[in-house]
Tab-separated table of N, CA and C in Angstrom:
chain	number	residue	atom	x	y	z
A	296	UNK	N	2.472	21.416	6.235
A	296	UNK	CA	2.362	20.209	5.457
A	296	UNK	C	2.109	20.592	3.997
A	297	UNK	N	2.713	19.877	3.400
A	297	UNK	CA	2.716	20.184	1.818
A	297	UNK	C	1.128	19.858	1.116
A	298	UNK	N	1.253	20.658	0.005
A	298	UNK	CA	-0.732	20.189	-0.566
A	298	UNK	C	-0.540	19.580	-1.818
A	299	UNK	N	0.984	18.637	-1.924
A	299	UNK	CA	0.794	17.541	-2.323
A	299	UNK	C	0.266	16.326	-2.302
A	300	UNK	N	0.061	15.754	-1.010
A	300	UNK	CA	-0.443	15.166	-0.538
A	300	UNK	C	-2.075	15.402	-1.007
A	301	UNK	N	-2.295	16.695	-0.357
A	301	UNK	CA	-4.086	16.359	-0.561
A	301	UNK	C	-4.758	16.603	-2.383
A	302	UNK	N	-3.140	17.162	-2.849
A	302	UNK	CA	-3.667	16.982	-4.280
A	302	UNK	C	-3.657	15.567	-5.283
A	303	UNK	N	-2.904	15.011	-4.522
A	303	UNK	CA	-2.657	13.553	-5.094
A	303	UNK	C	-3.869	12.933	-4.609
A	304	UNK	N	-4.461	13.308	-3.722
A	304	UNK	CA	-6.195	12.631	-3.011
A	304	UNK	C	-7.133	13.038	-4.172
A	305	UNK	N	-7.068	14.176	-4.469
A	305	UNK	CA	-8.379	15.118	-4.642
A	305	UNK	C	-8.026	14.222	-6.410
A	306	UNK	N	-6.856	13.845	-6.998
A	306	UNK	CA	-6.785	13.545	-8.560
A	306	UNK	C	-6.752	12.229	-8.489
A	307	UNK	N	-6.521	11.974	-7.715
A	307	UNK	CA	-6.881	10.401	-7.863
A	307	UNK	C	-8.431	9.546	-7.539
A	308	UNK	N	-9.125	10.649	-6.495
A	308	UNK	CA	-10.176	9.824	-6.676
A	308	UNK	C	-11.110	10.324	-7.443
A	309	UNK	N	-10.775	11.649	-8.258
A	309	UNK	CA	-11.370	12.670	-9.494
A	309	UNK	C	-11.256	11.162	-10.726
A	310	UNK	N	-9.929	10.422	-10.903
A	310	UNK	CA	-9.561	9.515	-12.229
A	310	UNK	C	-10.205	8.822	-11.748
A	311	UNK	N	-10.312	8.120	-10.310
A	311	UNK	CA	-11.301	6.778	-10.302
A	311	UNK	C	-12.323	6.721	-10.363
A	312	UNK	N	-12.877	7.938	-9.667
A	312	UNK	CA	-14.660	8.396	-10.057
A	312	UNK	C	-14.957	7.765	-11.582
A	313	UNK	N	-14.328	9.205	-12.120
A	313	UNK	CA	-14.386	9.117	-13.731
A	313	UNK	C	-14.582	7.625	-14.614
A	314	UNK	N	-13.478	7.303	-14.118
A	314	UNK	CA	-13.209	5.491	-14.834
A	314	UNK	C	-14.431	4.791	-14.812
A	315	UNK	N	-14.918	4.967	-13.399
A	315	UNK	CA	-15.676	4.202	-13.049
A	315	UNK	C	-17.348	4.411	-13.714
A	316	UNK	N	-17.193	5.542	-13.852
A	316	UNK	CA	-18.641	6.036	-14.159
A	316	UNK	C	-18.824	5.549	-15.667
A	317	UNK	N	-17.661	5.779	-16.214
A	317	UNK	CA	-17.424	5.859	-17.875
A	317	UNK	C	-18.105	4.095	-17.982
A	318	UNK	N	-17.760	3.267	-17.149
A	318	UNK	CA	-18.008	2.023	-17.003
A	318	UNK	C	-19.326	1.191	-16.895
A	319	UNK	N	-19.445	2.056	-15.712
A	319	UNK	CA	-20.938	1.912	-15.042
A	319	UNK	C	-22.258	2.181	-16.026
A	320	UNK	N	-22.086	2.816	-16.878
A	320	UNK	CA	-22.494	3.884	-18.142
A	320	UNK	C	-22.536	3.112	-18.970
A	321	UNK	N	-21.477	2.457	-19.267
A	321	UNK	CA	-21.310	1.727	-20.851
A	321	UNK	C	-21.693	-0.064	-20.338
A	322	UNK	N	-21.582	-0.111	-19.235
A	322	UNK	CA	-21.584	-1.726	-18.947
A	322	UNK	C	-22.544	-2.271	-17.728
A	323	UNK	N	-22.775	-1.494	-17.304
A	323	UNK	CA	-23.907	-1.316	-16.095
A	323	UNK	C	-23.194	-2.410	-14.740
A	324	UNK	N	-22.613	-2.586	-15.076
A	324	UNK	CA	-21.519	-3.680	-13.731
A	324	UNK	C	-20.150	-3.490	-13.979
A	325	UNK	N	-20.049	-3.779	-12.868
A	325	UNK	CA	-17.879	-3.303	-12.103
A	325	UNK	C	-17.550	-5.177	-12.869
A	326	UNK	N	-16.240	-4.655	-13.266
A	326	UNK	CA	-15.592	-6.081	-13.380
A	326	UNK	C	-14.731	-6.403	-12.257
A	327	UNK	N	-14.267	-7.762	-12.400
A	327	UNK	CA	-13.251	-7.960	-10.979
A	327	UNK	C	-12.365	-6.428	-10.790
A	328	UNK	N	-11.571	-6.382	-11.863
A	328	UNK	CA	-10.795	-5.256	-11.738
A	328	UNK	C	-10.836	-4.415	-11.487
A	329	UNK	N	-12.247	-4.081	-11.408
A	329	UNK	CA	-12.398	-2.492	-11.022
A	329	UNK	C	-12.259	-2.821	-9.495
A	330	UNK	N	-13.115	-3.400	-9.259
A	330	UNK	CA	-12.945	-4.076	-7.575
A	330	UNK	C	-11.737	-3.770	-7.214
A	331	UNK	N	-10.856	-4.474	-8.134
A	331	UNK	CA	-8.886	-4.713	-6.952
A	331	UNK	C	-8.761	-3.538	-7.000
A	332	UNK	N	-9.042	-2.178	-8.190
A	332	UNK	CA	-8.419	-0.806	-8.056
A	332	UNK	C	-9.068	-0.231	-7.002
A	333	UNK	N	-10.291	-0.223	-6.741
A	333	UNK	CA	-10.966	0.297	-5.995
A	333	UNK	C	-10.160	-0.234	-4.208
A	334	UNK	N	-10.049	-1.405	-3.981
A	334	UNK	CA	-9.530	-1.613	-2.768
A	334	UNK	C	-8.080	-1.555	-2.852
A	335	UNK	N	-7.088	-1.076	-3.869
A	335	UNK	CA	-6.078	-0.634	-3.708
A	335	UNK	C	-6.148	1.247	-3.723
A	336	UNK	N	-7.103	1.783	-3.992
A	336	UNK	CA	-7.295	2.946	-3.605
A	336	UNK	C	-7.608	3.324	-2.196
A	337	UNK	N	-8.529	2.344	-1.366
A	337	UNK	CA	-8.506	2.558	-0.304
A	337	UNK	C	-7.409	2.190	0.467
A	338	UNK	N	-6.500	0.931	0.083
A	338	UNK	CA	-5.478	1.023	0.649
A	338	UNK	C	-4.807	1.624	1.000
A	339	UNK	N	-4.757	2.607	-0.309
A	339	UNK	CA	-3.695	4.258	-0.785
A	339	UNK	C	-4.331	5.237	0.553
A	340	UNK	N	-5.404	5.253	0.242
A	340	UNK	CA	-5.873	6.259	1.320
A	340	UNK	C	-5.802	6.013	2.695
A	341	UNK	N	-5.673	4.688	2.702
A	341	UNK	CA	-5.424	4.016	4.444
A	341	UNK	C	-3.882	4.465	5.305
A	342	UNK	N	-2.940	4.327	4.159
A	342	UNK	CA	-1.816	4.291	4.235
A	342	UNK	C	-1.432	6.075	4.033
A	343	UNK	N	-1.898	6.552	3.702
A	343	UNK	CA	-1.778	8.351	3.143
A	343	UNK	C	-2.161	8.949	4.935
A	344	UNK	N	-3.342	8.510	5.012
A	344	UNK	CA	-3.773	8.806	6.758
A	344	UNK	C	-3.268	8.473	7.771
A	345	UNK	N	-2.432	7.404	7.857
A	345	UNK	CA	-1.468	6.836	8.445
A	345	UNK	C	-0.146	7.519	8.499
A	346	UNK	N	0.329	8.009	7.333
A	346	UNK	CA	1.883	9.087	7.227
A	346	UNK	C	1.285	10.089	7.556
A	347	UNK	N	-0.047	10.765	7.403
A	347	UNK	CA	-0.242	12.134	7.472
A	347	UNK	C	-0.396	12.501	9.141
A	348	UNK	N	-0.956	11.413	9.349
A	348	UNK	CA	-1.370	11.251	11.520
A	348	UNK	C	0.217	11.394	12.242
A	349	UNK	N	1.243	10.664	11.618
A	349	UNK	CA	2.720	10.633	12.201
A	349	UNK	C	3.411	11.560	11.293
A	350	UNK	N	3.364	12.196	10.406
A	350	UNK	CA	4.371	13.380	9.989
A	350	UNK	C	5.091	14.225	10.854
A	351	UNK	N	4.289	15.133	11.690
A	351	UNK	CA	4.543	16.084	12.740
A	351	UNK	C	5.290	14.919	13.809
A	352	UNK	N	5.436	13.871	14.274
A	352	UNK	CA	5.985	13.023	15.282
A	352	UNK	C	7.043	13.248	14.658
A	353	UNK	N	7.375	12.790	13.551
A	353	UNK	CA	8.360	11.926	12.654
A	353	UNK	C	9.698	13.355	12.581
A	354	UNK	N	8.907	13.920	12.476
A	354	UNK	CA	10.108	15.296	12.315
A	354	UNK	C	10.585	15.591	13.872
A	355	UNK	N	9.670	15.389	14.702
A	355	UNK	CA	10.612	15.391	15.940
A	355	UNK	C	11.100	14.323	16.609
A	356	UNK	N	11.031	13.218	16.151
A	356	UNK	CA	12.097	12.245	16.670
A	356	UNK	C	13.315	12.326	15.982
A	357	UNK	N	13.000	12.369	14.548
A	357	UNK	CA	14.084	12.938	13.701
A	357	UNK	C	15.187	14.065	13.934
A	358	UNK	N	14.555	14.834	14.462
A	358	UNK	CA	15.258	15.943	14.891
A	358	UNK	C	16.369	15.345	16.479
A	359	UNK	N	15.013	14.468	17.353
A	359	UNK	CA	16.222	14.148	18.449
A	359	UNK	C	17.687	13.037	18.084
A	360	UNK	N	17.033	12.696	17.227
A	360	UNK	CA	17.872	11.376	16.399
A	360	UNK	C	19.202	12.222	15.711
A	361	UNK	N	19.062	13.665	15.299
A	361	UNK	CA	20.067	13.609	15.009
A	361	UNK	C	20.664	14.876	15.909
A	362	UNK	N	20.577	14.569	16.513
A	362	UNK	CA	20.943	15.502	17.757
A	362	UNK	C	20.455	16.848	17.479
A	363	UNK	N	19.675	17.215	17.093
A	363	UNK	CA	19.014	18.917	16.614
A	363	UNK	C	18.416	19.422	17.810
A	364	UNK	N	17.805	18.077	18.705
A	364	UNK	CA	16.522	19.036	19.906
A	364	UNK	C	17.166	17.388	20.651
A	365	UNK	N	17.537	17.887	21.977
A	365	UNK	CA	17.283	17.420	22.931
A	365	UNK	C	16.211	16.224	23.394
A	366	UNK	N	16.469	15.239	23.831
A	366	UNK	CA	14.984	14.127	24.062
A	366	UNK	C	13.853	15.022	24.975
A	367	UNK	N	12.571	14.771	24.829
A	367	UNK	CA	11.887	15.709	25.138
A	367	UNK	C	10.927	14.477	25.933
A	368	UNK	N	9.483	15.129	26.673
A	368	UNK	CA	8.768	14.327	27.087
A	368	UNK	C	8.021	13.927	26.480
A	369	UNK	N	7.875	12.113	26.609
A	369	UNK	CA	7.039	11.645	25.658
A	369	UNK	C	7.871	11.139	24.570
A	370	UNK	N	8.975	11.331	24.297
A	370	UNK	CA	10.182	10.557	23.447
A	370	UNK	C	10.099	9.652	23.014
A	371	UNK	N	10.363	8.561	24.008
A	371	UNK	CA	10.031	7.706	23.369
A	371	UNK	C	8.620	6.557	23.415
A	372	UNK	N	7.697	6.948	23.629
A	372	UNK	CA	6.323	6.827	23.246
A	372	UNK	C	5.732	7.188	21.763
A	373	UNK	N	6.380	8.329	21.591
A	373	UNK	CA	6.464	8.973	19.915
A	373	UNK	C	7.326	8.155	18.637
A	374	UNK	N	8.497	7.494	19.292
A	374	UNK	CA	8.971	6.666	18.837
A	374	UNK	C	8.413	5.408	18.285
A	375	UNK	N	7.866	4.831	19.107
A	375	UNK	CA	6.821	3.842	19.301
A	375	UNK	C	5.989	3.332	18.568
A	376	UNK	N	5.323	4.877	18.855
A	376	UNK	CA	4.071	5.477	17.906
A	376	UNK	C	4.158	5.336	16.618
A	377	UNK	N	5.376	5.894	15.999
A	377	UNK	CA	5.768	5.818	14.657
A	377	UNK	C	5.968	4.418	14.001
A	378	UNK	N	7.055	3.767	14.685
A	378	UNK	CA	6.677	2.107	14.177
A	378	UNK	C	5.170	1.425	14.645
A	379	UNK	N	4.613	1.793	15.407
A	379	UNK	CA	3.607	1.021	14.786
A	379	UNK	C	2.245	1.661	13.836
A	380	UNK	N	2.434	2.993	13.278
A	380	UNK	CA	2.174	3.042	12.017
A	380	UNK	C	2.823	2.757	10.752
A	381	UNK	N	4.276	2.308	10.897
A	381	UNK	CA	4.606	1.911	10.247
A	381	UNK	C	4.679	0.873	9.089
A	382	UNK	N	4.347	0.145	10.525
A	382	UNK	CA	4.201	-1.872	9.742
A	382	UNK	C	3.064	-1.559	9.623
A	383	UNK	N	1.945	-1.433	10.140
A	383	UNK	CA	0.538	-1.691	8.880
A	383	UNK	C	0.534	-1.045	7.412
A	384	UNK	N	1.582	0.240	7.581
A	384	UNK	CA	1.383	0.918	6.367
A	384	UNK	C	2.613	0.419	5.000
A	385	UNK	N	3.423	-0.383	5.813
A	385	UNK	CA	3.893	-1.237	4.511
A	385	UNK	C	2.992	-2.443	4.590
A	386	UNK	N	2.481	-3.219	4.980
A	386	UNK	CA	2.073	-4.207	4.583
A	386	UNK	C	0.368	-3.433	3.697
A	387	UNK	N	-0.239	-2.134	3.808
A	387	UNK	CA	-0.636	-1.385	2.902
A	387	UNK	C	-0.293	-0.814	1.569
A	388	UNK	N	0.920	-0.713	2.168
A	388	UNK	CA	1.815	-0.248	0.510
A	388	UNK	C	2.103	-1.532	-0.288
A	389	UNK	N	2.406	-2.722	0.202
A	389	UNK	CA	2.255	-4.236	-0.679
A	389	UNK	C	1.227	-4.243	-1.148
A	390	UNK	N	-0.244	-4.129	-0.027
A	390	UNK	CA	-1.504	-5.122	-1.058
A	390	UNK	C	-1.689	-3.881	-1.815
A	391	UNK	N	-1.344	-2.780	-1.877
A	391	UNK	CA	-1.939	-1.492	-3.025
A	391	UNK	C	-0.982	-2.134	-3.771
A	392	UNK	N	-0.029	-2.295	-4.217
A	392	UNK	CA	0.809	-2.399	-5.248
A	392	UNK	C	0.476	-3.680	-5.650
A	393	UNK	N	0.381	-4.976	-4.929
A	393	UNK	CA	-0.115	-6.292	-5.912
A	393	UNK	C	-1.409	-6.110	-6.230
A	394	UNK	N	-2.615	-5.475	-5.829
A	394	UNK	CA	-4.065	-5.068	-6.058
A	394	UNK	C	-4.120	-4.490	-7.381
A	395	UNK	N	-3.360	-3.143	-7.517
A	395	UNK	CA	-2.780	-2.968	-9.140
A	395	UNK	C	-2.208	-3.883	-9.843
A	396	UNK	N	-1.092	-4.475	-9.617
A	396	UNK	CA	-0.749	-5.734	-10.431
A	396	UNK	C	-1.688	-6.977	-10.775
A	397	UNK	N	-2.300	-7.263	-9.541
A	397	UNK	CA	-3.517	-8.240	-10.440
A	397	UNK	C	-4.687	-8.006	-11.340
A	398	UNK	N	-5.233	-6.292	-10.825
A	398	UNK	CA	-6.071	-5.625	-11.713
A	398	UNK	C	-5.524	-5.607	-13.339
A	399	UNK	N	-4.144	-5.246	-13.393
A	399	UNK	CA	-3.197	-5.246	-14.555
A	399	UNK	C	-3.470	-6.822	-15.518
A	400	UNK	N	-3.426	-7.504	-14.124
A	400	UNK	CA	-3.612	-8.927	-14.622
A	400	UNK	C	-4.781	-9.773	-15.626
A	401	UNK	N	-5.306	-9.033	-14.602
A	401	UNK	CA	-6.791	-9.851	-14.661
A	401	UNK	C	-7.290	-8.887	-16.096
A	402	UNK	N	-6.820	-7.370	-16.406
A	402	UNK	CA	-7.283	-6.773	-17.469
A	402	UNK	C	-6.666	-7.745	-19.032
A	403	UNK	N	-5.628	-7.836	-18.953
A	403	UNK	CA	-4.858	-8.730	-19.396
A	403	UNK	C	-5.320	-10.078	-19.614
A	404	UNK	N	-5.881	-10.920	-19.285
A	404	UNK	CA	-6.919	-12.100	-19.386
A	404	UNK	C	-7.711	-11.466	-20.295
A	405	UNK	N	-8.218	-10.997	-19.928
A	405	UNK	CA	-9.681	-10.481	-21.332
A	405	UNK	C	-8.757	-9.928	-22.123
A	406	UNK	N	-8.090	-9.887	-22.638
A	406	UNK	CA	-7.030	-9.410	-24.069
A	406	UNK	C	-6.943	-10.377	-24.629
A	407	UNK	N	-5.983	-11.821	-23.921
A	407	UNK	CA	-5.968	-12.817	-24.274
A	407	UNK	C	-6.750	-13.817	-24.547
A	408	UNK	N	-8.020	-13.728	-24.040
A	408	UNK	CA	-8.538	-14.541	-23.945
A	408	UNK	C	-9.036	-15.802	-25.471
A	409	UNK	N	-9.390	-16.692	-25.270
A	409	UNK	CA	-9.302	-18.040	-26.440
A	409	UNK	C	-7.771	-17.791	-27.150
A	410	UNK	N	-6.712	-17.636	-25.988
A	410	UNK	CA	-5.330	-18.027	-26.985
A	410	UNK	C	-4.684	-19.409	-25.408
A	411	UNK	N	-4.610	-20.673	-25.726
A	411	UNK	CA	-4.261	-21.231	-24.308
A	411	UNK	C	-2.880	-20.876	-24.122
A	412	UNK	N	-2.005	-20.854	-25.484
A	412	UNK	CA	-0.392	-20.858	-25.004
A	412	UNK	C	-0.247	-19.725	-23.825
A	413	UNK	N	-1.197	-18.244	-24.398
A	413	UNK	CA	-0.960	-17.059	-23.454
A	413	UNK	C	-1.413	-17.416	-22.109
A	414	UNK	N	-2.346	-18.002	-21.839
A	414	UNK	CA	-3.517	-18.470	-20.511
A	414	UNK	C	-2.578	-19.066	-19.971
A	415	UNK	N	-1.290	-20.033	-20.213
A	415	UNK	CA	-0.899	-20.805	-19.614
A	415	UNK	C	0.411	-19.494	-18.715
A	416	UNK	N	0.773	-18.915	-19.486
A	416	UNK	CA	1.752	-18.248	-19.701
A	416	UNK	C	1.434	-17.208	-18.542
A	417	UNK	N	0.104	-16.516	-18.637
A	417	UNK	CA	-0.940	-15.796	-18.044
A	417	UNK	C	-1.017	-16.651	-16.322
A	418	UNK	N	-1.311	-17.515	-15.952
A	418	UNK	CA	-1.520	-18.211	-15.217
A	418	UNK	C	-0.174	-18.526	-14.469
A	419	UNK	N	1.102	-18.931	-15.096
A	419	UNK	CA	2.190	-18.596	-14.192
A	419	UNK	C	2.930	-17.263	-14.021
A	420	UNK	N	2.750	-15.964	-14.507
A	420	UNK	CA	2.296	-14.863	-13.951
A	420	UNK	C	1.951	-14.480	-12.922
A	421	UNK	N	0.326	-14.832	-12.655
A	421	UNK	CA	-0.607	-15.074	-11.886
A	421	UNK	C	0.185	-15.302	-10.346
A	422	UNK	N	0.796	-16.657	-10.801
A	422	UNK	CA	1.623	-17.543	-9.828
A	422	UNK	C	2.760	-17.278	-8.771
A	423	UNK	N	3.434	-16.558	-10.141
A	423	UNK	CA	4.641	-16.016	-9.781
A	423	UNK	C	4.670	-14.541	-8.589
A	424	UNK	N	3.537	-13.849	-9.232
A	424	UNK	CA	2.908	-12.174	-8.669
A	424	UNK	C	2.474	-12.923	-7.735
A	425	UNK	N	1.889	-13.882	-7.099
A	425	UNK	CA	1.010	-14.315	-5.920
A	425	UNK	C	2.133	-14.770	-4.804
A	426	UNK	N	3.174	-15.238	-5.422
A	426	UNK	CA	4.240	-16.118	-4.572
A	426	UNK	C	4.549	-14.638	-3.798
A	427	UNK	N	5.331	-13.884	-5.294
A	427	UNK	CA	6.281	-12.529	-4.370
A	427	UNK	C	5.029	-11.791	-3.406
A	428	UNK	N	4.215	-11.875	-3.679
A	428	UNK	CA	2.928	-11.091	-2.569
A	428	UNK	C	3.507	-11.631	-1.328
A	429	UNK	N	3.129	-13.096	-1.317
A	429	UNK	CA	3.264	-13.539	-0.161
A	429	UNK	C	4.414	-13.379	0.696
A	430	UNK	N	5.475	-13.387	-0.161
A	430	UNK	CA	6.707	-13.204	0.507
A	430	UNK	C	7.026	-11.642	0.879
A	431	UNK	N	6.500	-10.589	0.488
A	431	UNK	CA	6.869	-9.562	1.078
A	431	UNK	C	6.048	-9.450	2.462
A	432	UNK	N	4.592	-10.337	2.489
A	432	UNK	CA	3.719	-10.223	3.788
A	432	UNK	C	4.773	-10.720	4.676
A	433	UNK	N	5.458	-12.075	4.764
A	433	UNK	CA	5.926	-12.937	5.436
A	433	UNK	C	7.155	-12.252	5.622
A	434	UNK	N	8.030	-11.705	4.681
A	434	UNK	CA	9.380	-10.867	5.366
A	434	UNK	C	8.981	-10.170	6.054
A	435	UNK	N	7.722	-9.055	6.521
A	435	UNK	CA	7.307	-7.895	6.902
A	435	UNK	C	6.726	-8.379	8.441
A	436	UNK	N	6.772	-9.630	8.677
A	436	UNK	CA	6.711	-10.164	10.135
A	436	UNK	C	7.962	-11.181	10.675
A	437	UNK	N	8.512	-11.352	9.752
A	437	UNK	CA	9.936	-11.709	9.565
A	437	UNK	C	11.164	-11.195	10.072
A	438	UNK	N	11.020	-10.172	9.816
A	438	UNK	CA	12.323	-9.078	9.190
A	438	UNK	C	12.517	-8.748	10.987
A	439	UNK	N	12.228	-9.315	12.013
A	439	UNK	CA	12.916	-9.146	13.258
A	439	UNK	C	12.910	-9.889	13.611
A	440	UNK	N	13.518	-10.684	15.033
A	440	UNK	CA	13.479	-12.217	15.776
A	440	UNK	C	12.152	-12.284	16.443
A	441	UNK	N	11.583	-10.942	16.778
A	441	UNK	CA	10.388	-11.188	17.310
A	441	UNK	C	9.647	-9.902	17.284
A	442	UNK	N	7.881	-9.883	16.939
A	442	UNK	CA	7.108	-8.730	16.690
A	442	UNK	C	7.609	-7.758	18.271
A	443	UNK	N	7.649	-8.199	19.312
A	443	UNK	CA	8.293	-7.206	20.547
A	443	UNK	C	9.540	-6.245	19.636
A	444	UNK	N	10.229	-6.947	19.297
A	444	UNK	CA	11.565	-6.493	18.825
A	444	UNK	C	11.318	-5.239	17.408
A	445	UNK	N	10.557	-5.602	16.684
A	445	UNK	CA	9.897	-4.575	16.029
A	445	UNK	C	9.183	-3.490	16.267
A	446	UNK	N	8.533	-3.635	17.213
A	446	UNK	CA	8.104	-2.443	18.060
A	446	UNK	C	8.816	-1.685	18.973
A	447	UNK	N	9.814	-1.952	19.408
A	447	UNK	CA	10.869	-1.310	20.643
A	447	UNK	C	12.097	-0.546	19.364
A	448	UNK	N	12.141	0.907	19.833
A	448	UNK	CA	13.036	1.678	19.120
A	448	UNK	C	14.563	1.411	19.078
A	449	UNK	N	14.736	0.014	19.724
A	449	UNK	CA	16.209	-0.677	18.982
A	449	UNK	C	17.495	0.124	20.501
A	450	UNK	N	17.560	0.734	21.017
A	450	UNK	CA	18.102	1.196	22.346
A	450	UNK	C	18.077	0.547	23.512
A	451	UNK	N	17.353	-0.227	23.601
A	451	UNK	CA	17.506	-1.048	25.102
A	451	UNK	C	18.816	-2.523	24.707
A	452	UNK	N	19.328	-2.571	26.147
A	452	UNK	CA	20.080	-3.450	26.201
A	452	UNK	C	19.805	-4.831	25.392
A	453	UNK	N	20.682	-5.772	24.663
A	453	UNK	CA	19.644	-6.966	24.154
A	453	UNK	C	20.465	-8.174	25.197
C-alpha cells in the first residue's frame, strides 16, 4: 500500500491542528466554521478507512473481473463487501465536500457582512449549495430501482 495515503493523514491533521490552535490562541472559541472543517475532516478520515479496509479486496475482484485470476472462494461475498463500503463512502465524500463548501460559506458571511445586496446574494448561494447537497444524497439512494439492487454485484438473472 502506498504512504500516500498515510501522508495525506499525517498533513492534514498537522494543517488542522495548527489552524486551529492559531485560533483557539487568538480567539479563545471555534467559530461555526471551524466546526464544518473539523466534521468534514472526520468525514475524510471515515471515508480514507473505509478504501483502506477494501483496497486488498478490490484488487482481487478486479483481477477476477478481468479475467487475470480465476473466481476464487469467497468471490462473491468480497464483491458485496466492496459495495457496501462503497455507498457510505460516497455519501462521505458529499457531506466532506459540502462541509467545506459551507465552511467556505459561512467564512464568506463575515467578509460581507453589513452589505444586504451581498447577504441576499450570499443567502441564495446558501440555497442553491443546500439544494445540490440534497440532490446528490437522494441520487445516491436513487441511482438503482431498489437498495437490494445496489447491493447485489449486477450478475444474477433480473
Amino acid at each position: 500500500m502506498s504512504n500516500a495515503i498515510y501522508d495525506n493523514f499525517i498533513t492534514s491533521r498537522h494543517l488542522k491542528v495548527r489552524v486551529l490552535a492559531i485560533r483557539a490562541w487568538k480567539r479563545r472559541f471555534w467559530l461555526i466554521e471551524d466546526i464544518a472543517v473539523c466534521l468534514a475532516w472526520a468525514c475524510f478520515i471515515a471515508m480514507t478507512i473505509g478504501y483502506i479496509c477494501v483496497t486488498e479486496t478490490l484488487y482481487l475482484v478486479s483481477d477476477v473481473g478481468n479475467n487475470q485470476r480465476p473466481p476464487y472462494q469467497g468471490f462473491e461475498e468480497d464483491a458485496v463487501l466492496i459495495l457496501k463500503v462503497f455507498f457510505p463512502n460516497t455519501l462521505l465524500l458529499w457531506t466532506t465536500l459540502w462541509l467545506v463548501k459551507f465552511a467556505l460559506l459561512l467564512q464568506c458571511r463575515r467578509l460581507i457582512d453589513r452589505r444586504p445586496r451581498y447577504i441576499t446574494i450570499w443567502w441564495i448561494i446558501v440555497a442553491v449549495t443546500s439544494i445540490f447537497y440534497v440532490g446528490c444524497i437522494v441520487s445516491q439512494f436513487t441511482s438503482c430501482r431498489s437498495l437490494h439492487a445496489w447491493f447485489s454485484y449486477g450478475w444474477e438473472q433480473r
